[in-house]
């Protein structure tokens, strides 16, 4: 009876969510940009696995999203992933539910190439105060669709004001590198076997907001009613295919940086790490980064509705499309096609007070460079 009850509850929750995303198969547009799906809530992260499955996530920024992580099914419906229980957190029940057992505020989802999907949960609804014990990494086995590991990120690593943003993995799958885009930027290194984590480049200029950068859209400053602009430190992150070089950039910045991953090992001094930071290129306000299997580094460009790529030390335009309202996060299909979410940050009630709490967002794709 208990199993039947759980099954019916899962089925009921899934049923309420089927209309939250619909595939738009024929929505190809300028520059080869194709709309893959549309959602009724703000999506940030996307993950495409080696067997072609697609996943998205919905952070609790301006609404109490009814689902945090979902698989986008072939018919366009959304399936709570890995199950309804993990997705059943609600802000209104925050005092009742243990934060370590639920998705609280998921920012990104990334496959590790080893058969697992990792969920990055900064545990800070509204991108505000961290709920104690909520920051974590959740590992899901893609074959069994079950959570196999939860790695809490402790309070001396996920500081109050930290926002765990995105993650990349070493080729052997043993190490994760996470950007902290919060009030004091850093690169957080996680031993995925032991669960131990530590902060690196903590407060280094390369991981911080560039105070000279003004975020503008269509020639106008993007600011909240109180005058604040988007302020995110180390945000986009990518790793070279050989695992030797890590790239990152502050969203509120204009410089792409890199470092040898050997310098991010435990026991290396912060002085050595700081000296090893390299300026790769001058860019623009950027959110997501992606290193493709073909070795092309893609960079989102939210303020001009564009996707760019790195060519040596220069940044080149790949495509511009007005539908890309805040291109956010990348993933890559097995055929080399690049997927990107449009998270519509400029359309939220942070910047448009009359906007509803829930906003419509999209998932797009385009052909990657060979």
Coordinates of C-alpha atoms in Angstrom, one line a residue:
X1 CA 0.0 0.0 0.0
X2 CA 2.8 2.4 0.8
X3 CA 4.5 1.7 -2.5
X4 CA 1.2 2.3 -4.3
X5 CA 0.7 5.6 -2.4
X6 CA 4.1 6.8 -3.4
X7 CA 3.5 5.8 -7.0
X8 CA 0.2 7.7 -7.1
X9 CA 1.7 10.7 -5.5
X10 CA 4.6 10.7 -8.1
X11 CA 2.1 10.2 -10.9
X12 CA -0.1 13.1 -9.7
X13 CA 2.8 15.5 -9.4
X14 CA 4.2 14.5 -12.8
X15 CA 0.7 15.1 -14.3
X16 CA 0.6 18.6 -13.0
X17 CA 3.9 19.4 -14.7
X18 CA 3.3 17.9 -18.1
X19 CA 2.3 21.3 -19.5
X20 CA 5.4 23.1 -18.2
X21 CA 7.5 22.5 -21.3
X22 CA 6.6 21.8 -24.9
X23 CA 9.0 20.9 -27.7
X24 CA 9.0 23.2 -30.7
X25 CA 10.4 21.0 -33.4
X26 CA 10.2 23.5 -36.3
X27 CA 11.4 26.6 -34.6
X28 CA 14.6 27.1 -36.6
X29 CA 15.6 30.7 -37.0
X30 CA 18.4 33.1 -37.9
X31 CA 21.9 31.7 -37.8
X32 CA 20.5 28.2 -37.4
X33 CA 19.2 28.7 -33.9
X34 CA 16.4 26.1 -33.2
X35 CA 14.0 26.3 -30.4
X36 CA 13.9 22.9 -28.7
X37 CA 11.5 23.6 -25.8
X38 CA 9.6 26.3 -24.0
X39 CA 8.9 26.4 -20.2
X40 CA 6.5 28.2 -17.9
X41 CA 9.2 28.9 -15.3
X42 CA 12.7 30.3 -15.3
X43 CA 15.2 27.7 -16.6
X44 CA 18.9 28.2 -16.2
X45 CA 20.8 24.9 -16.6
X46 CA 20.7 22.3 -19.3
X47 CA 22.3 18.9 -19.6
X48 CA 22.5 16.5 -22.6
X49 CA 23.8 13.0 -22.0
X50 CA 25.8 10.7 -24.2
X51 CA 22.6 8.7 -25.1
X52 CA 20.7 11.9 -26.1
X53 CA 18.6 12.5 -23.0
X54 CA 17.9 16.1 -22.2
X55 CA 17.5 17.7 -18.7
X56 CA 16.8 21.2 -17.5
X57 CA 16.6 22.9 -14.1
X58 CA 14.6 25.7 -12.6
X59 CA 16.1 27.7 -9.7
X60 CA 13.8 29.3 -7.1
X61 CA 14.7 32.9 -7.9
X62 CA 11.4 34.8 -8.4
X63 CA 8.9 32.0 -7.9
X64 CA 8.5 28.8 -5.9
X65 CA 9.1 26.6 -9.0
X66 CA 7.0 23.4 -8.9
X67 CA 9.9 21.4 -10.2
X68 CA 13.7 21.8 -9.8
X69 CA 15.2 19.2 -12.1
X70 CA 13.3 17.7 -15.0
X71 CA 14.0 15.4 -17.9
X72 CA 12.6 16.8 -21.2
X73 CA 10.7 13.9 -22.7
X74 CA 10.3 13.3 -26.5
X75 CA 6.7 14.6 -26.4
X76 CA 7.8 17.8 -24.7
X77 CA 6.5 17.0 -21.3
X78 CA 8.7 17.3 -18.2
X79 CA 9.4 14.4 -15.8
X80 CA 10.6 15.3 -12.3
X81 CA 14.1 13.9 -12.0
X82 CA 15.1 11.6 -10.5
X83 CA 11.7 11.5 -8.8
X84 CA 8.9 13.6 -7.4
X85 CA 10.2 13.4 -3.8
X86 CA 13.5 15.1 -4.6
X87 CA 11.5 17.9 -6.3
X88 CA 8.9 18.4 -3.6
X89 CA 10.6 21.2 -1.7
X90 CA 8.5 24.3 -1.3
X91 CA 9.6 27.6 0.2
X92 CA 6.4 27.6 2.3
X93 CA 7.5 24.3 3.9
X94 CA 11.1 25.3 4.5
X95 CA 10.8 24.8 8.3
X96 CA 9.4 21.3 7.8
X97 CA 11.7 19.7 5.3
X98 CA 15.3 18.6 5.8
X99 CA 17.4 20.7 3.3
X100 CA 19.8 17.9 2.6
X101 CA 17.1 15.6 1.2
X102 CA 15.5 17.9 -1.3
X103 CA 16.5 20.2 -4.2
X104 CA 16.2 23.7 -2.6
X105 CA 17.4 26.0 -5.3
X106 CA 19.1 24.2 -8.2
X107 CA 21.4 26.4 -10.4
X108 CA 23.0 23.9 -12.8
X109 CA 23.0 20.2 -13.9
X110 CA 26.0 18.6 -15.6
X111 CA 26.8 15.1 -16.8
X112 CA 30.2 13.8 -15.8
X113 CA 30.7 11.5 -18.8
X114 CA 30.8 8.6 -16.4
X115 CA 27.1 7.8 -16.4
X116 CA 26.1 10.3 -13.8
X117 CA 24.2 13.6 -13.7
X118 CA 25.4 16.0 -11.0
X119 CA 23.1 18.6 -9.6
X120 CA 24.5 21.8 -8.1
X121 CA 22.2 23.2 -5.4
X122 CA 23.5 26.4 -3.8
X123 CA 20.7 26.2 -1.3
X124 CA 19.8 29.9 -1.5
X125 CA 16.3 30.6 -2.7
X126 CA 15.9 34.0 -4.4
X127 CA 19.7 34.0 -4.8
X128 CA 19.8 35.4 -1.3
X129 CA 20.6 33.9 2.1
X130 CA 21.9 30.3 2.2
X131 CA 19.7 28.0 4.2
X132 CA 22.1 26.2 6.6
X133 CA 23.0 22.8 5.4
X134 CA 21.4 23.2 2.0
X135 CA 24.4 23.8 -0.4
X136 CA 25.3 20.4 -1.9
X137 CA 26.1 18.3 -4.9
X138 CA 23.8 15.5 -5.8
X139 CA 24.9 12.6 -7.9
X140 CA 22.3 10.7 -9.9
X141 CA 23.0 7.4 -11.7
X142 CA 21.6 7.8 -15.2
X143 CA 20.9 4.1 -15.6
X144 CA 19.0 3.5 -12.4
X145 CA 17.7 7.1 -12.1
X146 CA 18.5 7.1 -8.4
X147 CA 20.5 9.4 -6.2
X148 CA 23.8 7.6 -5.3
X149 CA 25.6 10.3 -3.4
X150 CA 25.0 13.6 -1.7
X151 CA 28.0 15.8 -1.0
X152 CA 27.2 18.6 1.4
X153 CA 29.3 21.8 0.9
X154 CA 30.1 22.9 4.5
X155 CA 29.8 26.4 5.9
X156 CA 33.5 27.1 5.8
X157 CA 33.4 26.5 2.0
X158 CA 29.9 27.7 1.1
X159 CA 30.1 30.9 3.0
X160 CA 27.1 33.0 3.8
X161 CA 26.9 35.0 0.5
X162 CA 28.3 32.1 -1.6
X163 CA 26.3 31.1 -4.6
X164 CA 27.4 27.7 -6.1
X165 CA 27.0 28.4 -9.8
X166 CA 28.3 25.8 -12.2
X167 CA 30.7 22.8 -12.2
X168 CA 33.2 21.0 -14.5
X169 CA 34.9 17.7 -14.0
X170 CA 38.4 16.3 -14.4
X171 CA 38.6 13.7 -17.1
X172 CA 39.0 10.9 -14.5
X173 CA 35.8 12.1 -12.8
X174 CA 37.4 12.4 -9.5
X175 CA 37.5 16.2 -9.1
X176 CA 34.8 18.9 -9.5
X177 CA 35.5 22.6 -10.0
X178 CA 32.7 25.0 -9.0
X179 CA 32.4 28.7 -9.6
X180 CA 31.2 30.8 -6.6
X181 CA 29.4 33.7 -8.2
X182 CA 28.4 35.2 -4.8
X183 CA 29.6 38.2 -2.8
X184 CA 33.2 36.9 -2.7
X185 CA 34.1 35.0 -5.8
X186 CA 36.2 31.8 -5.8
X187 CA 36.8 28.5 -7.5
X188 CA 35.7 25.7 -5.2
X189 CA 37.4 22.3 -5.6
X190 CA 35.6 19.2 -4.6
X191 CA 37.1 15.7 -4.2
X192 CA 34.1 13.7 -5.5
X193 CA 35.3 10.5 -3.9
X194 CA 35.9 11.7 -0.3
X195 CA 33.5 14.7 -0.5
X196 CA 36.1 17.1 0.8
X197 CA 36.0 20.6 -0.6
X198 CA 38.0 23.8 -0.3
X199 CA 38.1 27.3 -1.7
X200 CA 40.8 28.5 -4.1
X201 CA 41.4 32.0 -5.6
X202 CA 39.2 33.1 -2.8
X203 CA 38.9 36.9 -3.2
X204 CA 41.5 37.0 -6.1
X205 CA 40.7 39.8 -8.5
X206 CA 40.2 37.2 -11.3
X207 CA 37.2 35.7 -9.5
X208 CA 35.6 38.9 -8.5
X209 CA 33.1 41.4 -10.0
X210 CA 34.7 44.0 -12.3
X211 CA 33.5 47.2 -10.8
X212 CA 34.2 49.1 -14.0
X213 CA 31.6 47.0 -15.9
X214 CA 28.1 48.4 -16.5
X215 CA 25.5 45.9 -17.7
X216 CA 23.5 47.5 -20.5
X217 CA 20.8 46.1 -22.8
X218 CA 19.6 47.9 -25.9
X219 CA 21.7 50.9 -24.9
X220 CA 20.1 51.3 -21.5
X221 CA 21.5 50.2 -18.1
X222 CA 20.0 47.0 -16.7
X223 CA 19.2 48.0 -13.1
X224 CA 16.6 47.1 -10.4
X225 CA 14.3 49.8 -9.1
X226 CA 16.8 50.5 -6.3
X227 CA 19.6 51.0 -8.8
X228 CA 21.4 47.7 -8.5
X229 CA 22.7 46.0 -11.6
X230 CA 23.3 42.2 -12.0
X231 CA 26.3 41.5 -9.8
X232 CA 27.8 38.0 -10.2
X233 CA 31.4 37.1 -9.6
X234 CA 33.0 34.0 -11.1
X235 CA 30.2 32.4 -13.0
X236 CA 30.8 30.7 -16.4
X237 CA 33.3 27.8 -16.3
X238 CA 34.9 25.4 -18.8
X239 CA 37.7 22.9 -18.8
X240 CA 40.0 21.8 -21.6
X241 CA 39.4 18.4 -23.0
X242 CA 42.7 17.1 -21.6
X243 CA 41.7 18.5 -18.2
X244 CA 44.8 20.6 -17.8
X245 CA 43.3 24.1 -18.1
X246 CA 40.3 25.6 -16.3
X247 CA 38.6 28.7 -17.7
X248 CA 36.2 31.0 -16.0
X249 CA 34.8 34.6 -16.1
X250 CA 32.8 36.8 -13.7
X251 CA 29.4 37.5 -15.3
X252 CA 29.8 41.2 -14.3
X253 CA 33.2 41.3 -16.0
X254 CA 34.9 41.5 -19.3
X255 CA 37.9 39.2 -19.0
X256 CA 38.3 35.5 -19.5
X257 CA 40.8 33.9 -17.2
X258 CA 42.5 30.4 -17.0
X259 CA 44.7 28.4 -14.7
X260 CA 46.5 25.1 -14.8
X261 CA 44.4 22.6 -12.9
X262 CA 47.6 21.3 -11.2
X263 CA 47.6 24.6 -9.3
X264 CA 44.2 23.8 -7.9
X265 CA 45.3 20.7 -6.1
X266 CA 45.3 20.6 -2.3
X267 CA 48.6 21.8 -0.8
X268 CA 49.3 24.5 -3.3
X269 CA 49.6 28.0 -1.8
X270 CA 47.2 30.8 -2.8
X271 CA 50.3 32.8 -3.7
X272 CA 51.3 30.1 -6.3
X273 CA 47.8 29.9 -7.6
X274 CA 47.4 33.6 -7.9
X275 CA 50.7 33.8 -9.8
X276 CA 49.4 31.1 -12.2
X277 CA 46.3 32.9 -13.3
X278 CA 46.4 33.9 -16.9
X279 CA 44.4 36.4 -18.9
X280 CA 43.1 34.6 -21.9
X281 CA 41.0 37.3 -23.7
X282 CA 39.1 40.5 -23.3
X283 CA 35.4 39.6 -23.7
X284 CA 32.1 41.1 -22.6
X285 CA 29.4 40.5 -20.0
X286 CA 29.2 36.7 -20.2
X287 CA 27.2 34.0 -18.4
X288 CA 27.9 30.5 -19.6
X289 CA 31.1 28.9 -21.0
X290 CA 31.4 25.6 -22.8
X291 CA 34.4 23.7 -24.2
X292 CA 33.1 21.5 -27.0
X293 CA 34.4 18.1 -27.9
X294 CA 35.9 19.7 -31.0
X295 CA 37.9 22.1 -28.8
X296 CA 35.9 25.3 -29.4
X297 CA 35.3 27.5 -26.3
X298 CA 31.8 29.0 -26.5
X299 CA 30.8 32.1 -24.6
X300 CA 27.3 33.5 -24.0
X301 CA 26.8 37.2 -24.6
X302 CA 23.5 38.2 -22.9
X303 CA 23.7 42.0 -23.6
X304 CA 23.6 41.6 -27.4
X305 CA 21.6 38.4 -27.7
X306 CA 24.6 36.5 -29.0
X307 CA 26.8 33.4 -28.8
X308 CA 30.5 33.9 -29.3
X309 CA 33.5 31.7 -29.4
X310 CA 37.2 32.1 -28.7
X311 CA 39.6 32.2 -31.6
X312 CA 43.1 32.5 -30.2
X313 CA 42.9 35.6 -28.0
X314 CA 40.0 37.1 -29.9
X315 CA 36.3 36.6 -29.5
X316 CA 34.2 36.0 -32.6
X317 CA 30.5 36.1 -33.1
X318 CA 28.8 32.8 -33.8
X319 CA 25.2 33.9 -34.0
X320 CA 22.9 36.7 -32.8
X321 CA 19.2 36.2 -32.3
X322 CA 16.7 38.4 -30.4
X323 CA 15.1 35.2 -29.0
X324 CA 18.2 34.7 -26.9
X325 CA 17.0 36.7 -24.0
X326 CA 19.9 36.1 -21.7
X327 CA 21.6 33.1 -23.1
X328 CA 22.7 31.3 -19.9
X329 CA 24.1 27.8 -19.9
X330 CA 25.4 25.4 -22.5
X331 CA 25.5 21.6 -23.0
X332 CA 26.4 19.5 -26.0
X333 CA 24.7 16.6 -27.8
X334 CA 26.4 13.5 -28.9
X335 CA 26.3 14.8 -32.5
X336 CA 28.2 18.0 -31.5
X337 CA 25.0 20.2 -31.5
X338 CA 25.2 22.9 -28.8
X339 CA 22.3 23.5 -26.5
X340 CA 21.7 26.8 -24.6
X341 CA 19.0 28.1 -22.3
X342 CA 17.6 31.5 -22.5
X343 CA 16.8 32.4 -18.8
X344 CA 15.3 35.9 -19.4
X345 CA 16.9 37.5 -16.4
X346 CA 16.1 40.9 -17.8
X347 CA 12.4 40.0 -17.9
X348 CA 12.1 39.0 -14.2
X349 CA 10.5 41.1 -11.6
X350 CA 14.0 42.0 -10.3
X351 CA 14.2 44.4 -13.3
X352 CA 10.6 44.7 -14.4
X353 CA 8.5 45.1 -11.2
X354 CA 5.3 44.5 -13.0
X355 CA 6.4 41.1 -14.3
X356 CA 4.8 38.0 -12.9
X357 CA 6.8 35.8 -10.5
X358 CA 6.9 33.0 -13.2
X359 CA 8.3 33.8 -16.6
X360 CA 8.4 31.9 -19.8
X361 CA 11.9 30.7 -20.9
X362 CA 13.3 28.5 -23.7
X363 CA 15.9 25.9 -24.7
X364 CA 17.6 26.4 -28.0
X365 CA 20.3 24.6 -30.0
X366 CA 22.7 25.3 -32.9
X367 CA 25.2 23.4 -34.9
X368 CA 28.6 23.3 -33.2
X369 CA 31.9 23.9 -35.0
X370 CA 33.5 20.7 -36.4

